Short mmCIF file of C-alpha atoms in Angstrom, two decimals:
data_model
loop_
_atom_site.label_atom_id
_atom_site.label_comp_id
_atom_site.label_asym_id
_atom_site.label_seq_id
_atom_site.Cartn_x
_atom_site.Cartn_y
_atom_site.Cartn_z
CA MET Q 1 23.92 -46.81 -11.06
CA SER Q 2 23.16 -43.43 -12.57
CA ARG Q 3 23.84 -42.93 -16.25
CA TYR Q 4 25.25 -39.49 -15.45
CA HIS Q 5 28.61 -38.69 -14.01
CA THR Q 6 29.11 -35.47 -12.10
CA SER Q 7 30.39 -33.29 -14.90
CA SER Q 8 29.38 -35.28 -17.97
CA ALA Q 9 25.61 -34.83 -17.63
CA PRO Q 10 24.29 -32.70 -20.51
CA PHE Q 11 22.50 -30.45 -18.01
CA ALA Q 12 25.46 -29.91 -15.64
CA ARG Q 13 26.33 -26.54 -17.20
CA VAL Q 14 22.70 -25.43 -16.87
CA ILE Q 15 22.63 -26.32 -13.18
CA ARG Q 16 25.88 -24.44 -12.63
CA ALA Q 17 24.60 -21.38 -14.52
CA LEU Q 18 21.33 -21.49 -12.56
CA ALA Q 19 23.19 -21.63 -9.24
CA GLU Q 20 25.47 -18.76 -10.27
CA ALA Q 21 22.51 -16.66 -11.45
CA TRP Q 22 20.65 -17.33 -8.18
CA GLN Q 23 23.68 -16.36 -6.10
CA SER Q 24 24.15 -13.17 -8.10
CA PHE Q 25 20.48 -12.32 -7.75
CA GLU Q 26 20.48 -12.99 -4.01
CA GLN Q 27 23.56 -10.83 -3.46
CA TYR Q 28 22.31 -7.93 -5.58
CA SER Q 29 18.71 -8.07 -4.40
CA GLY Q 30 19.60 -8.85 -0.77
CA ALA Q 31 21.90 -5.84 -0.48
CA HIS Q 32 18.99 -3.57 -1.36
CA ILE Q 33 16.47 -5.44 0.82
CA ARG Q 34 18.75 -5.00 3.85
CA THR Q 35 18.49 -1.21 3.44
CA THR Q 36 14.74 -1.48 4.12
CA GLY Q 37 15.24 -2.85 7.64
CA LEU Q 38 13.44 -6.05 6.70
CA SER Q 39 14.68 -9.60 6.29
CA ALA Q 40 14.23 -11.17 2.86
CA PRO Q 41 11.19 -13.22 4.00
CA GLN Q 42 9.63 -10.13 5.65
CA PHE Q 43 10.20 -8.14 2.46
CA ASP Q 44 8.61 -10.96 0.44
CA VAL Q 45 5.51 -10.94 2.67
CA VAL Q 46 5.14 -7.14 2.55
CA CYS Q 47 5.48 -7.11 -1.24
CA THR Q 48 3.08 -10.03 -1.67
CA LEU Q 49 0.45 -8.36 0.51
CA GLY Q 50 0.89 -4.98 -1.18
CA ASN Q 51 -2.07 -3.81 -3.27
CA THR Q 52 -4.32 -6.53 -1.83
CA GLU Q 53 -7.02 -6.62 0.82
CA GLY Q 54 -4.99 -9.34 2.52
CA MET Q 55 -4.98 -13.09 2.21
CA THR Q 56 -5.15 -16.23 4.27
CA PHE Q 57 -1.99 -17.77 5.72
CA SER Q 58 -2.41 -20.63 3.26
CA GLU Q 59 -2.55 -18.33 0.23
CA LEU Q 60 0.28 -16.18 1.57
CA GLY Q 61 2.43 -19.28 2.07
CA HIS Q 62 1.70 -20.45 -1.46
CA ARG Q 63 2.47 -17.08 -3.03
CA THR Q 64 5.65 -16.47 -1.07
CA LEU Q 65 6.85 -20.06 -1.06
CA ILE Q 66 7.68 -19.67 2.65
CA TYR Q 67 7.04 -22.77 4.78
CA LYS Q 68 4.05 -22.42 7.09
CA THR Q 69 6.12 -22.81 10.26
CA THR Q 70 8.52 -20.09 9.10
CA LEU Q 71 5.70 -17.88 7.83
CA THR Q 72 4.09 -17.70 11.27
CA GLY Q 73 7.31 -16.29 12.76
CA VAL Q 74 7.76 -13.85 9.88
CA VAL Q 75 4.20 -12.57 10.30
CA ASP Q 76 4.71 -12.37 14.08
CA ARG Q 77 7.73 -10.10 13.60
CA LEU Q 78 5.97 -7.95 11.01
CA GLU Q 79 3.01 -7.65 13.38
CA GLN Q 80 5.36 -6.54 16.19
CA LYS Q 81 6.70 -3.86 13.82
CA GLY Q 82 3.14 -2.68 13.18
CA LEU Q 83 3.31 -3.56 9.47
CA VAL Q 84 0.69 -6.33 9.30
CA GLU Q 85 -2.36 -7.40 11.23
CA ARG Q 86 -4.25 -10.64 11.59
CA VAL Q 87 -7.97 -10.51 10.93
CA PRO Q 88 -10.27 -13.46 11.70
CA CYS Q 89 -12.35 -14.73 8.78
CA GLU Q 90 -16.04 -14.15 9.35
CA GLN Q 91 -17.09 -17.38 7.61
CA ASP Q 92 -14.59 -19.74 9.26
CA ARG Q 93 -13.11 -19.15 12.72
CA ARG Q 94 -10.15 -21.42 11.87
CA CYS Q 95 -9.16 -19.07 9.07
CA VAL Q 96 -7.11 -15.91 9.60
CA TYR Q 97 -6.35 -13.20 7.06
CA VAL Q 98 -3.08 -11.30 7.09
CA ARG Q 99 -3.12 -7.78 5.69
CA LEU Q 100 -0.88 -4.75 5.71
CA THR Q 101 -1.63 -1.98 8.17
CA GLY Q 102 -1.54 1.65 7.06
CA GLU Q 103 2.11 1.72 8.06
CA GLY Q 104 2.72 -1.48 6.10
CA GLU Q 105 1.02 -0.05 3.00
CA ALA Q 106 3.16 3.09 3.28
CA LEU Q 107 6.29 0.95 3.51
CA PHE Q 108 5.20 -1.14 0.52
CA ASP Q 109 4.53 2.02 -1.50
CA GLU Q 110 8.07 3.15 -0.72
CA VAL Q 111 10.14 -0.03 -0.96
CA PHE Q 112 8.48 -1.99 -3.78
CA PRO Q 113 8.99 0.58 -6.55
CA ALA Q 114 12.49 1.30 -5.26
CA HIS Q 115 13.36 -2.40 -5.31
CA MET Q 116 11.93 -2.88 -8.80
CA ALA Q 117 14.02 0.09 -9.98
CA HIS Q 118 17.07 -1.43 -8.28
CA LEU Q 119 16.53 -4.73 -10.10
CA GLY Q 120 15.77 -2.88 -13.32
CA ASP Q 121 19.18 -1.21 -13.18
CA ARG Q 122 20.67 -4.63 -13.99
CA LEU Q 123 17.87 -6.46 -15.76
CA ASP Q 124 17.32 -3.66 -18.25
CA ALA Q 125 20.53 -4.93 -19.87
CA LEU Q 126 18.36 -7.70 -21.34
CA SER Q 127 15.94 -7.01 -24.18
CA PRO Q 128 12.23 -7.73 -23.70
CA GLU Q 129 12.66 -10.75 -25.97
CA GLU Q 130 15.58 -12.04 -23.89
CA LEU Q 131 13.59 -11.59 -20.69
CA GLU Q 132 10.68 -13.50 -22.19
CA THR Q 133 12.99 -16.32 -23.25
CA VAL Q 134 14.58 -16.49 -19.79
CA GLU Q 135 11.17 -16.51 -18.11
CA HIS Q 136 9.88 -19.26 -20.38
CA SER Q 137 13.01 -21.36 -19.88
CA LEU Q 138 12.90 -20.96 -16.10
CA ARG Q 139 9.22 -21.93 -16.01
CA ARG Q 140 9.97 -25.04 -18.09
CA LEU Q 141 12.87 -25.91 -15.80
CA ALA Q 142 10.72 -25.45 -12.69
CA SER Q 143 8.01 -27.63 -14.21
CA ALA Q 144 10.48 -30.34 -15.17
CA LEU Q 145 12.02 -30.36 -11.70
CA SER Q 146 8.62 -30.49 -10.01
CA GLY Q 147 7.47 -33.35 -12.22
CA HIS Q 148 5.06 -31.25 -14.27
CA ALA Q 149 7.15 -31.02 -17.43
CA GLY Q 150 4.10 -30.68 -19.65
CA ASP Q 151 2.85 -27.60 -17.81
CA ALA Q 152 5.44 -24.85 -18.33
CA GLU Q 153 3.13 -22.17 -16.96
CA SER Q 154 2.34 -23.89 -13.67
CA GLY Q 155 3.43 -22.16 -10.51
CA GLU Q 156 3.16 -18.63 -11.87
CA ARG Q 157 3.86 -16.20 -9.09
CA VAL Q 158 2.93 -12.55 -9.14
CA ILE Q 159 5.43 -10.41 -7.29
CA GLY Q 160 4.01 -7.40 -5.51
CA ASN Q 161 0.60 -7.98 -7.03
CA GLN Q 162 1.21 -5.25 -9.60
CA GLY Q 163 -1.99 -3.93 -11.05
CA ARG Q 164 -4.18 -5.71 -8.53
CA GLY Q 165 -6.38 -4.30 -6.03
#
């Protein structure tokens, strides 16, 4: 039998606050993403590929945290929209790179800064120190939940590849 009861666990309030924060983020962020004409996973892929020369499906899946089976469909739809293209790897025929087309780069250049500004409208309410504390705490939580509690920096994810490429 578990030593924790539903509401008596010392971390229950943290889990509730995390769920509420995630829901608030999804609602606020999602409303803006819908104005771009992209689904949230499509937006994630476009922003992850932005400012890069492209990446393999494996790397793209890791960076976006989209399951491989879902990622294939997302890339298919972005390809149909003319926003990404698949390019075979020269060294390994089993490998395929995904990269933004010119139209995809133009969309990224438009929507990524606009989305960051949209998020900044709310997140600027927190000081740089508060943001750093939140980031550190969330990384520690993610590490604890993934079983890597000693590695608070594991799983770092760069959104939009700012400053790369």
